[in-house]
Short mmCIF file of C-alpha atoms in Angstrom, two decimals:
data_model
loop_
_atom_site.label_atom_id
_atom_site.label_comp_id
_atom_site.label_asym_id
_atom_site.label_seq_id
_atom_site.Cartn_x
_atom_site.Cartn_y
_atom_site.Cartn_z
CA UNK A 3 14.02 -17.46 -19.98
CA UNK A 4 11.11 -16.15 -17.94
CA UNK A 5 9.72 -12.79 -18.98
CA UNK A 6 7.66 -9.95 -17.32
CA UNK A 7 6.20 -7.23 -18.78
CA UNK A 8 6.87 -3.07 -17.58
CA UNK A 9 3.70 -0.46 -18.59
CA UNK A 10 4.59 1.34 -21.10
CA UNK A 11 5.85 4.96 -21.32
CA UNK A 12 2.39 6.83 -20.93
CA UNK A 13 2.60 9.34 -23.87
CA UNK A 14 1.84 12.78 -23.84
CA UNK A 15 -1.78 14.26 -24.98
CA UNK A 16 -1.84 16.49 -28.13
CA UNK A 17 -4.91 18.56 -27.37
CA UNK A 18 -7.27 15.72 -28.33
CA UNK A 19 -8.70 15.45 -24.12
CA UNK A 20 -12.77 14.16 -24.13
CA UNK A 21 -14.94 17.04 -24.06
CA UNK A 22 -16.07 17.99 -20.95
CA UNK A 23 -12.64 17.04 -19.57
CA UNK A 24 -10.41 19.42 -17.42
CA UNK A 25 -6.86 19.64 -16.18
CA UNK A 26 -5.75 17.82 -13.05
CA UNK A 27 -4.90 20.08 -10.20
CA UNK A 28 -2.92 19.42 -6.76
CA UNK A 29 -4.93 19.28 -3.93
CA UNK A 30 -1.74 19.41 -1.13
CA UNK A 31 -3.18 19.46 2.49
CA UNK A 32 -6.95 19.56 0.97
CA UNK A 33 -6.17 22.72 -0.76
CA UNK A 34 -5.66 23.60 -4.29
CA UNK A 35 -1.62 24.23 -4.76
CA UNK A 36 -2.16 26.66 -7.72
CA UNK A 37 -3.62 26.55 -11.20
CA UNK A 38 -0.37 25.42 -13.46
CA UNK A 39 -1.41 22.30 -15.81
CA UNK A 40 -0.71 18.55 -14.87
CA UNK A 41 0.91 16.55 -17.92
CA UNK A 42 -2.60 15.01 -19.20
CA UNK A 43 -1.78 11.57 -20.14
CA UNK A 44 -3.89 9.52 -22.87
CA UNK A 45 -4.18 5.62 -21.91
CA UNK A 46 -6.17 3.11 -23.06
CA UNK A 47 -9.82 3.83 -22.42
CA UNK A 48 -11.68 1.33 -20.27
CA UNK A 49 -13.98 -1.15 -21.76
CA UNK A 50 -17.70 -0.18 -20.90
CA UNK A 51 -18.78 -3.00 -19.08
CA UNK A 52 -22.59 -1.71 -18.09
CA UNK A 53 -23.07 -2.24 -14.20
CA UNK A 54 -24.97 -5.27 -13.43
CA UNK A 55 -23.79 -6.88 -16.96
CA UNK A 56 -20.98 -9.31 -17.03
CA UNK A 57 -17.59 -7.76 -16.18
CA UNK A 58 -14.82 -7.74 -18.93
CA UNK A 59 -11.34 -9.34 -18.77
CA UNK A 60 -8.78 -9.53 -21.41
CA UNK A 61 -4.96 -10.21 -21.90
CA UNK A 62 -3.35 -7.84 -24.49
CA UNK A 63 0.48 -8.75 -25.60
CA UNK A 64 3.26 -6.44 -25.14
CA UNK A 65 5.70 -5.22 -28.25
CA UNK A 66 9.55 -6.59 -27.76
CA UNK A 67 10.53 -3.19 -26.50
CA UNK A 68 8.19 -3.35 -23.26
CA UNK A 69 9.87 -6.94 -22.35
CA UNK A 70 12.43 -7.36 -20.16
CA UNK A 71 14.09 -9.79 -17.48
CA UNK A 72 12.54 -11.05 -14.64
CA UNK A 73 14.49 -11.58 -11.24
CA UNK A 74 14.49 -15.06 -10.15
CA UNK A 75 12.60 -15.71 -6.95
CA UNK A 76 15.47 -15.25 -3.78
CA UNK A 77 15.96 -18.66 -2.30
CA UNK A 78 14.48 -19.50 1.20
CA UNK A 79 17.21 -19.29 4.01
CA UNK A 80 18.05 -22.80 5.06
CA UNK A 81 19.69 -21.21 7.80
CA UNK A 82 19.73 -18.23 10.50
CA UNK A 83 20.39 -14.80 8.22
CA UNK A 84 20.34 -11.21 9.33
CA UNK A 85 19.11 -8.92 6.15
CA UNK A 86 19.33 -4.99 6.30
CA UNK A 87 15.76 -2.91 5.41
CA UNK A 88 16.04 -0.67 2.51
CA UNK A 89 15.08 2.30 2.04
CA UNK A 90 12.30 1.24 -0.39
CA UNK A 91 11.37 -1.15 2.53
CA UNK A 92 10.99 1.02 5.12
CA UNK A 93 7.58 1.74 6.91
CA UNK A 94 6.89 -1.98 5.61
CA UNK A 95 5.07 -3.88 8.29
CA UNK A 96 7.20 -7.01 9.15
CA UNK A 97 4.53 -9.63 7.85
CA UNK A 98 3.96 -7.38 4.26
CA UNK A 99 8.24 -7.52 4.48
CA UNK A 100 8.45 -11.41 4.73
CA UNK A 101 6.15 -11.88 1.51
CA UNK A 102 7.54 -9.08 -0.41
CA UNK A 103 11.49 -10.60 0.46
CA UNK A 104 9.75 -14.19 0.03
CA UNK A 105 6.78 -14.57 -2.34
CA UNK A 106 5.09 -17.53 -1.76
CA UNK A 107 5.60 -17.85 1.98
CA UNK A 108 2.27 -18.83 3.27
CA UNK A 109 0.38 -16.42 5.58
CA UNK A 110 0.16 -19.50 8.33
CA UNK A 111 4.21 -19.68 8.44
CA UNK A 112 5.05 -15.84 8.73
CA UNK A 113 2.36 -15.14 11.67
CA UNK A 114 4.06 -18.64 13.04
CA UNK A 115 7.61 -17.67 12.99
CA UNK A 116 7.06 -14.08 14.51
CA UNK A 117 4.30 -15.22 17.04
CA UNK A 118 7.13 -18.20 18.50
CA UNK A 119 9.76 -14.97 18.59
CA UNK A 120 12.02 -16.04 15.98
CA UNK A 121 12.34 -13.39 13.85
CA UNK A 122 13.74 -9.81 15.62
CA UNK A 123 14.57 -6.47 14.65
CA UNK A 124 17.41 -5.42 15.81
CA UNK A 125 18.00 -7.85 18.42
CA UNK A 126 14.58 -7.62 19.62
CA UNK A 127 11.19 -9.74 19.37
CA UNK A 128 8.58 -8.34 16.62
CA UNK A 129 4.86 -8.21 15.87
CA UNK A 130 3.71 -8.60 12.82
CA UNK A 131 2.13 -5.42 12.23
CA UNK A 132 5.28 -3.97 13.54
CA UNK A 133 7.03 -1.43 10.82
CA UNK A 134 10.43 -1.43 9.85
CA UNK A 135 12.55 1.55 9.54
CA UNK A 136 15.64 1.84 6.90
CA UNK A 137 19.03 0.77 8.34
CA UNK A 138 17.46 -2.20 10.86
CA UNK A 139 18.74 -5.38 11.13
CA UNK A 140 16.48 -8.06 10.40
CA UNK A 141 16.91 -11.68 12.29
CA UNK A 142 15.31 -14.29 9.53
CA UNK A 143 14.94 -18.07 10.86
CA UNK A 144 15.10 -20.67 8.53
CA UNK A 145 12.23 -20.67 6.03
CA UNK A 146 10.33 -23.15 4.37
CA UNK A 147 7.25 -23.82 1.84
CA UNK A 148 4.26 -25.40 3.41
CA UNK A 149 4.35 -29.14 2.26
CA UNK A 150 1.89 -29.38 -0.14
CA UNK A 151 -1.23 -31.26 1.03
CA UNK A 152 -2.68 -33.87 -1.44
CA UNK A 153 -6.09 -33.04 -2.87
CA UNK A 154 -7.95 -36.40 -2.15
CA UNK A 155 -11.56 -35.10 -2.64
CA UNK A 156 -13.16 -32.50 -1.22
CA UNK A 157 -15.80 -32.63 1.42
CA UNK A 158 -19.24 -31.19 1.01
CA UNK A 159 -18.76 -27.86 3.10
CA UNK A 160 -15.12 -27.48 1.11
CA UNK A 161 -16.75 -28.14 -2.22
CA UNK A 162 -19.50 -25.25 -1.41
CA UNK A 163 -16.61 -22.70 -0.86
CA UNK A 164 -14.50 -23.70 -3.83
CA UNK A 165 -17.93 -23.40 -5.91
CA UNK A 166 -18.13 -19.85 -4.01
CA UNK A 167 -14.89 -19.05 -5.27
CA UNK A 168 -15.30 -20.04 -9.20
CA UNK A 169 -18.04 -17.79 -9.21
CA UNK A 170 -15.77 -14.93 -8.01
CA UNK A 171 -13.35 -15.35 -10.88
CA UNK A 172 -13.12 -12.68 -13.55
CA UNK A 173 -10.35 -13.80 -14.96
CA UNK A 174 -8.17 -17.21 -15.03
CA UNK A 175 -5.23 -19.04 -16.59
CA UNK A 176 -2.51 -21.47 -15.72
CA UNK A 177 -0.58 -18.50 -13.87
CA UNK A 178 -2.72 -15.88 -12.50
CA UNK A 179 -6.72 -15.64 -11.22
CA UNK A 180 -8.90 -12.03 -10.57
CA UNK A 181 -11.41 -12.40 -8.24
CA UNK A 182 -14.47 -9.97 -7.60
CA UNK A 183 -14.30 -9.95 -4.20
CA UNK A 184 -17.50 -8.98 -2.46
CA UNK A 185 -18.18 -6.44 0.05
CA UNK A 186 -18.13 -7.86 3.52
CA UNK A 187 -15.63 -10.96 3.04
CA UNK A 188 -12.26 -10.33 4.30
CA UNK A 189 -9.16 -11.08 2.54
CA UNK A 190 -7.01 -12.82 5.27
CA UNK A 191 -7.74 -14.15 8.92
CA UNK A 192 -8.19 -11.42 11.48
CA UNK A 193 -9.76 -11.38 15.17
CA UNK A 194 -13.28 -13.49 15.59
CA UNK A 195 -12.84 -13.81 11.41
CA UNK A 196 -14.14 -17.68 10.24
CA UNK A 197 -14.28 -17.04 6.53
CA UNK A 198 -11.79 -15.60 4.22
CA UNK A 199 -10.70 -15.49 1.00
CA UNK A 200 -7.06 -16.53 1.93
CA UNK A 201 -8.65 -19.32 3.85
CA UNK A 202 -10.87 -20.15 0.65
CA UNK A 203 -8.00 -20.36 -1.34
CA UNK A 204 -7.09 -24.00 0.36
CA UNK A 205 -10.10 -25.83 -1.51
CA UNK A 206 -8.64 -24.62 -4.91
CA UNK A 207 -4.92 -26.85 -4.77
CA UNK A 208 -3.73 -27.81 -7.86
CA UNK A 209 -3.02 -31.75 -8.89
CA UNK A 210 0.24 -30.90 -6.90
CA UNK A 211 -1.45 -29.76 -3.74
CA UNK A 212 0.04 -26.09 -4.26
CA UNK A 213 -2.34 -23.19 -3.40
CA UNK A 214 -3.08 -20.20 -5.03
CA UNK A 215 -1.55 -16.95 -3.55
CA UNK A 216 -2.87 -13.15 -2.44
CA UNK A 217 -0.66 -11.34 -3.50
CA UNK A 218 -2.63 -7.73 -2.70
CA UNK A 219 -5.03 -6.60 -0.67
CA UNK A 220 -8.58 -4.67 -0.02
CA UNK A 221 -10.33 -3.96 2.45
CA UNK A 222 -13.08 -5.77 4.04
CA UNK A 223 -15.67 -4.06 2.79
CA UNK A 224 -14.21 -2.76 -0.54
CA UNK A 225 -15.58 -4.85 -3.72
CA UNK A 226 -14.00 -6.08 -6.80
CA UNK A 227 -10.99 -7.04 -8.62
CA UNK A 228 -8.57 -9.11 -6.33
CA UNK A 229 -5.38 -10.26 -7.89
CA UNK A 230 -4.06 -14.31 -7.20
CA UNK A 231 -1.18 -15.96 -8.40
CA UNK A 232 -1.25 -19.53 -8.72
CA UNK A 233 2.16 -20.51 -8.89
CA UNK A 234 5.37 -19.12 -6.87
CA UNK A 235 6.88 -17.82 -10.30
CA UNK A 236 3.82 -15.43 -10.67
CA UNK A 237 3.69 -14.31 -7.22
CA UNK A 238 7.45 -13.19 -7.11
CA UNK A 239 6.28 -11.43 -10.69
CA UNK A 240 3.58 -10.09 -9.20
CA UNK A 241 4.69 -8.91 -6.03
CA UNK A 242 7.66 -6.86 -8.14
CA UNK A 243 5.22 -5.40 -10.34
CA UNK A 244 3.38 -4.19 -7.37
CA UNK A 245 6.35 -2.95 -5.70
CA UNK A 246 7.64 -1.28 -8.56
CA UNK A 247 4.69 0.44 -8.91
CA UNK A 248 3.91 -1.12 -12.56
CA UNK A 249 0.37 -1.94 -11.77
CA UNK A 250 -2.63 0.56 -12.48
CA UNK A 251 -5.55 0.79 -10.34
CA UNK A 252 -8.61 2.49 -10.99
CA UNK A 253 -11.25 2.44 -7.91
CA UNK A 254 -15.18 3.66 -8.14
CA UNK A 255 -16.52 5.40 -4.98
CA UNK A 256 -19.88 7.11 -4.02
CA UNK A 257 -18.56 10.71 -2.34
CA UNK A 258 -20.86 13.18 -0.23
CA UNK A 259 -20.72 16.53 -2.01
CA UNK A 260 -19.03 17.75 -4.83
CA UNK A 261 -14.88 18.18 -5.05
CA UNK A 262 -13.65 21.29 -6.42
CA UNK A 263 -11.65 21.28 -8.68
CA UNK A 264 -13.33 18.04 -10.14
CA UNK A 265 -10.22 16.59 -11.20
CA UNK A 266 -7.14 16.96 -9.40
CA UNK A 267 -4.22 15.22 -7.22
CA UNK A 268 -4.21 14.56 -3.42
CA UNK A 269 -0.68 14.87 -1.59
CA UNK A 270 -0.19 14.20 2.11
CA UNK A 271 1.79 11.81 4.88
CA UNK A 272 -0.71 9.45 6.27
CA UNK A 273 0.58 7.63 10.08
CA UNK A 274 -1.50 4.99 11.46
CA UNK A 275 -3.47 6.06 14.96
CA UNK A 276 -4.11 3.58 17.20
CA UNK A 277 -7.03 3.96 19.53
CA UNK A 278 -8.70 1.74 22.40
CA UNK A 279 -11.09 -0.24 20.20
CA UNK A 280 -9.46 0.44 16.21
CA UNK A 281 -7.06 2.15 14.50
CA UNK A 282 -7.47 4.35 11.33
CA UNK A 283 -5.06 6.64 9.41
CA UNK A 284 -4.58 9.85 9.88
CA UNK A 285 -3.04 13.04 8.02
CA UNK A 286 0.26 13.80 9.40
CA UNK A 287 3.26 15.94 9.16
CA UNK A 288 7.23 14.93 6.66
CA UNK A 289 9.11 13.60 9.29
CA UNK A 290 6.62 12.33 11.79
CA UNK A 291 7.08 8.60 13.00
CA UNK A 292 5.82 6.32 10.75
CA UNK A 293 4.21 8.76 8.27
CA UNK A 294 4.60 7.74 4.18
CA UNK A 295 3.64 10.01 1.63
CA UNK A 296 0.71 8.84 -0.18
CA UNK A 297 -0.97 10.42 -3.63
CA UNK A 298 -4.15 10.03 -4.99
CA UNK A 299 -5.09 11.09 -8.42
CA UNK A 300 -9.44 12.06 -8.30
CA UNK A 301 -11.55 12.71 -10.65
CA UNK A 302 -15.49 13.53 -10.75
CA UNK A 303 -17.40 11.04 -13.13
CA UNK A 304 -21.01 12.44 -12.52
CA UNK A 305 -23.03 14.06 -9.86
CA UNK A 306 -26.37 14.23 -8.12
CA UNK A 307 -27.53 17.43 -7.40
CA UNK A 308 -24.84 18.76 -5.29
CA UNK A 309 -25.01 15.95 -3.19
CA UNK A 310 -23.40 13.27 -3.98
CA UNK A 311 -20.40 12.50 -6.07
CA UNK A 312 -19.32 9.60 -8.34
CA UNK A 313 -15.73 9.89 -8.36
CA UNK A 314 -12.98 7.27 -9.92
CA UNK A 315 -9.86 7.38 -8.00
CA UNK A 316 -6.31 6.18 -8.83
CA UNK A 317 -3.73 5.95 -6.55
CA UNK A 318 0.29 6.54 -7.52
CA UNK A 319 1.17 4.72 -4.01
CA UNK A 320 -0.35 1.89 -2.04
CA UNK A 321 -1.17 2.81 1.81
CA UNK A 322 -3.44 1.36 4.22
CA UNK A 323 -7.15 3.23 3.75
CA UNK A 324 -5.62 5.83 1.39
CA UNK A 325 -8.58 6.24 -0.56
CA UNK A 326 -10.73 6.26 2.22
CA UNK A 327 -8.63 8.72 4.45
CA UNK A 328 -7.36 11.27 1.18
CA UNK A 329 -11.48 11.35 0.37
CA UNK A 330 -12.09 12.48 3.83
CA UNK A 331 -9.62 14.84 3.81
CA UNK A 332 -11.04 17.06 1.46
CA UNK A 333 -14.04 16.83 3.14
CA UNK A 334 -15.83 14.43 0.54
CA UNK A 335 -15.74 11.25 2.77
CA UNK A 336 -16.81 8.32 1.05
CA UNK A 337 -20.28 6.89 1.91
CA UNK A 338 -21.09 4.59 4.52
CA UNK A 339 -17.78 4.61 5.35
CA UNK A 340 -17.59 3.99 9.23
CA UNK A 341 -14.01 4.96 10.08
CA UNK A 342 -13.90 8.22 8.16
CA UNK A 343 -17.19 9.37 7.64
CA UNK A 344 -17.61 12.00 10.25
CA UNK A 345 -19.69 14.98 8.48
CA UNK A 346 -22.14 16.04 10.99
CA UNK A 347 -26.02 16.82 10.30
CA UNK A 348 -25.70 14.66 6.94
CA UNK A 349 -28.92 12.68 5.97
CA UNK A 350 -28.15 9.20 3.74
CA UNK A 351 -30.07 9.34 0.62
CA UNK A 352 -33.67 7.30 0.83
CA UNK A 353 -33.18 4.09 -0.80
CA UNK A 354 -29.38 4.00 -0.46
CA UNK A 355 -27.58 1.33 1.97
CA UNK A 356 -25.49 2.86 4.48
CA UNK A 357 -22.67 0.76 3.28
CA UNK A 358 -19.15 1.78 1.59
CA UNK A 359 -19.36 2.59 -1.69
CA UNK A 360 -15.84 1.37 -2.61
CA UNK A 361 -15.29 -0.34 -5.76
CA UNK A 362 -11.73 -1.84 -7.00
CA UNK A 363 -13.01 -1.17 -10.38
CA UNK A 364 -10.52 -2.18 -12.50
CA UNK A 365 -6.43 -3.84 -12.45
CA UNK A 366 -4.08 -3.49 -15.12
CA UNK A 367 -0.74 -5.38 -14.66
CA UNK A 368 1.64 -7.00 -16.45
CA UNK A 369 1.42 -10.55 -16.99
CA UNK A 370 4.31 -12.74 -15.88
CA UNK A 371 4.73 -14.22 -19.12
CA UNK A 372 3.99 -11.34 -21.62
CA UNK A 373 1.20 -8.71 -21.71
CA UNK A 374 -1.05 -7.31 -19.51
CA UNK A 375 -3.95 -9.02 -17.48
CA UNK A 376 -6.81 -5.97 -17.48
CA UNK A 377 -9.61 -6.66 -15.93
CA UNK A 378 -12.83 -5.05 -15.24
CA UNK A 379 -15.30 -5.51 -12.13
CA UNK A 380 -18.90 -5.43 -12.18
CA UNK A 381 -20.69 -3.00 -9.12
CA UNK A 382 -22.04 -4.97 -6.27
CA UNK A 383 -25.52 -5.19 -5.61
CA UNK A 384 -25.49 -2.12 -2.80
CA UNK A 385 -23.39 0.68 -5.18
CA UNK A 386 -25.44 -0.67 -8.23
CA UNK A 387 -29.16 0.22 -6.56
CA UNK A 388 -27.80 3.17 -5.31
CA UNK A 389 -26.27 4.35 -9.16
CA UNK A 390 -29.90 3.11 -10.10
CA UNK A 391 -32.23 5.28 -7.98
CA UNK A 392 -29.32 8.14 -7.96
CA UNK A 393 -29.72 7.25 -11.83
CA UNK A 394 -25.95 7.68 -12.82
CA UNK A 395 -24.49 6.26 -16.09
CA UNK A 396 -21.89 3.84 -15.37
CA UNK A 397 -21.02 3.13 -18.89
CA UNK A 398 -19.97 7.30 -19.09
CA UNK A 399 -16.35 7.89 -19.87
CA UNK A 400 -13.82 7.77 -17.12
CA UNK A 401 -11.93 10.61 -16.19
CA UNK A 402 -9.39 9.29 -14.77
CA UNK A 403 -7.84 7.38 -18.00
CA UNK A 404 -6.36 11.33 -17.95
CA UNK A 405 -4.99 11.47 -15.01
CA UNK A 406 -0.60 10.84 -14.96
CA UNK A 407 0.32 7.94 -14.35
CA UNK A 408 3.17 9.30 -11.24
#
């Protein structure tokens, strides 16, 4: 019977915290909330994979107790069906609702179905980036796989991009791939967009012609660890895990100034704002339309001078630019970050890039056949000069492995 894997019960600390280390405080609204202690929460320290060196990857197995059943995969409609959005599906844009009802539906077929009209909520026609609200009616057309295309050989410019992605790969087996993404390459197609990873993807096809699958995101220009399945059993485990919120991610950012307290939790509703030329995310009120509440654990690694902050974050939910917007919120905007890096009279560093310094440092998820995948990602070249002539440790202890896990 197939198997995934749940995280196990974090377990309270016993006043044995790292030296040095401090409570986690709420930060609601950018302000401190009051003074009362977080649970601190011992996990498994990260592996101390030097910047620049070779990342680090393992697969750990789980005891019987943290086992249990996986959901089969829902079938694909073979004909016309009208679903219902749940609560736990609402402010889902339509596309991210498709793959999360339907893992392994490709990219190409959801934009084609909604572009031609054929899928409506509530009666009416839908974009893609459209969010759903709980209680709408959902019009699904008949859905299908993409046939798989046979791998006769691959041509020179395909074989140059599959040999782009094997060096990417942090972590492989016969179910699941990691990829450090770099900064710069997007994840999926977008407007004027030639080269991405989901693109990529089509020159790795197995001996069946299936592909592998995204089955999360980052940002353009965020780096590191980018989770693939490569068959439609792990992407419906995959998918659940991230939906049930069983997957822990730890990010690395370069921060102007210092956050006080230096550890502590960020609480707010984040709506999307759309303006003439881009859109960004902004704070916003309970109850406004399309606001979800988003929470960000933070915690100060290391400074420079009062500067400049290395911070690791780890966020409990998953919404667009929440690291980026929650950073800026308190006022310690990320750096080189051009949608929310706004502080005026501020002077880049000599030496650094004015690039974002954004690092999906490190996934840890169950595996879809037992244990955990937990893998660590190298910095890129532009956060790894600037931790050089900064001259931060990035093999110091993390911070965050403290932080609650909710």
């Amino acid at each position: 019977m197939s198997r995934r894997v749940k995280r196990p019960l974090a377990k309270r600390a016993s006043g044995n915290r790292p030296k040095g280390s401090r409570p986690y405080r709420d930060v609601v609204q950018g302000h401190r909330k009051d003074d009362r202690r977080l649970p601190e929460v011992r996990t498994r320290r990260a592996s101390k994979a030097a910047a620049g060196q070779p990342s680090s990857a393992r697969l750990r197995h789980a005891s019987p107790d943290e086992v249990t059943k996986i959901e089969p995969a829902p079938p694909l409609p073979t004909k016309v069906q009208t679903v219902v959005v749940t609560a736990d599906e609402a402010n889902m844009r339509v596309d991210r609702f498709l793959e999360a009802r339907f893992p392994g539906l490709s990219f190409s077929h959801i934009q084609r179905i909604v572009r031609k009209g054929e899928l409506r909520v509530n009666g009416k026609r839908a974009d893609s980036k459209d969010r759903l609200e709980e209680g709408q009616s959902v019009r699904i057309p008949p859905l299908k796989l993409d046939v798989p295309k046979a791998q006769a050989g691959l041509s020179e410019a395909a074989q140059k991009i599959h040999d782009a992605l094997k060096d990417m790969i942090l972590f492989e087996d016969a179910d699941v791939m990691v990829l450090n993404k770099p900064a710069g390459l997007a994840v999926q197609g977008g407007s004027g967009l030639t080269r991405h990873v989901d693109q990529m993807l089509d020159t790795m096809r197995d001996a069946k012609g299936q592909r592998p699958r995204l089955v999360h995101r980052l940002d353009r220009e965020t780096a590191g660890c980018l989770l693939v399945a490569k068959t439609r059993f792990a992407a419906t485990a995959l998918t659940g895990s991230f939906r049930h919120r069983s997957a822990r991610k730890i990010y690395w950012a370069l921060v102007a100034g210092v956050p006080k307290p230096k550890q502590g939790r960020i609480s707010t509703y984040l709506a999307k704002e759309e303006n003439e030329d881009d859109s960004i995310m902004r704070v916003a009120a309970h109850g406004d339309e399309g606001a979800s509440h988003a929470v960000t654990y933070y915690a100060v690694v290391e400074t420079s001078a009062a500067k400049l902050s290395w911070v690791s974050l780890k966020p409990v939910t998953g919404r667009t630019h929440q690291l980026r917007a929650h950073m800026a919120h308190i006022d310690h905007a990320i750096v080189g970050d051009p949608k929310y890096f706004n502080k005026e009279n501020w002077q880049l560093p000599g030496g650094l890039q004015n690039r974002l310094h954004l690092l999906a440092r490190r996934i840890v998820i169950p595996h879809p056949r037992g244990g955990f995948i937990d893998v660590t990602a190298p910095l890129p070249p532009h956060m790894l000069q600037s931790w050089n002539l900064l001259g931060l440790e990035a093999d110091r202890f993390d911070p965050i492995e403290n932080a609650p896990e909710e």
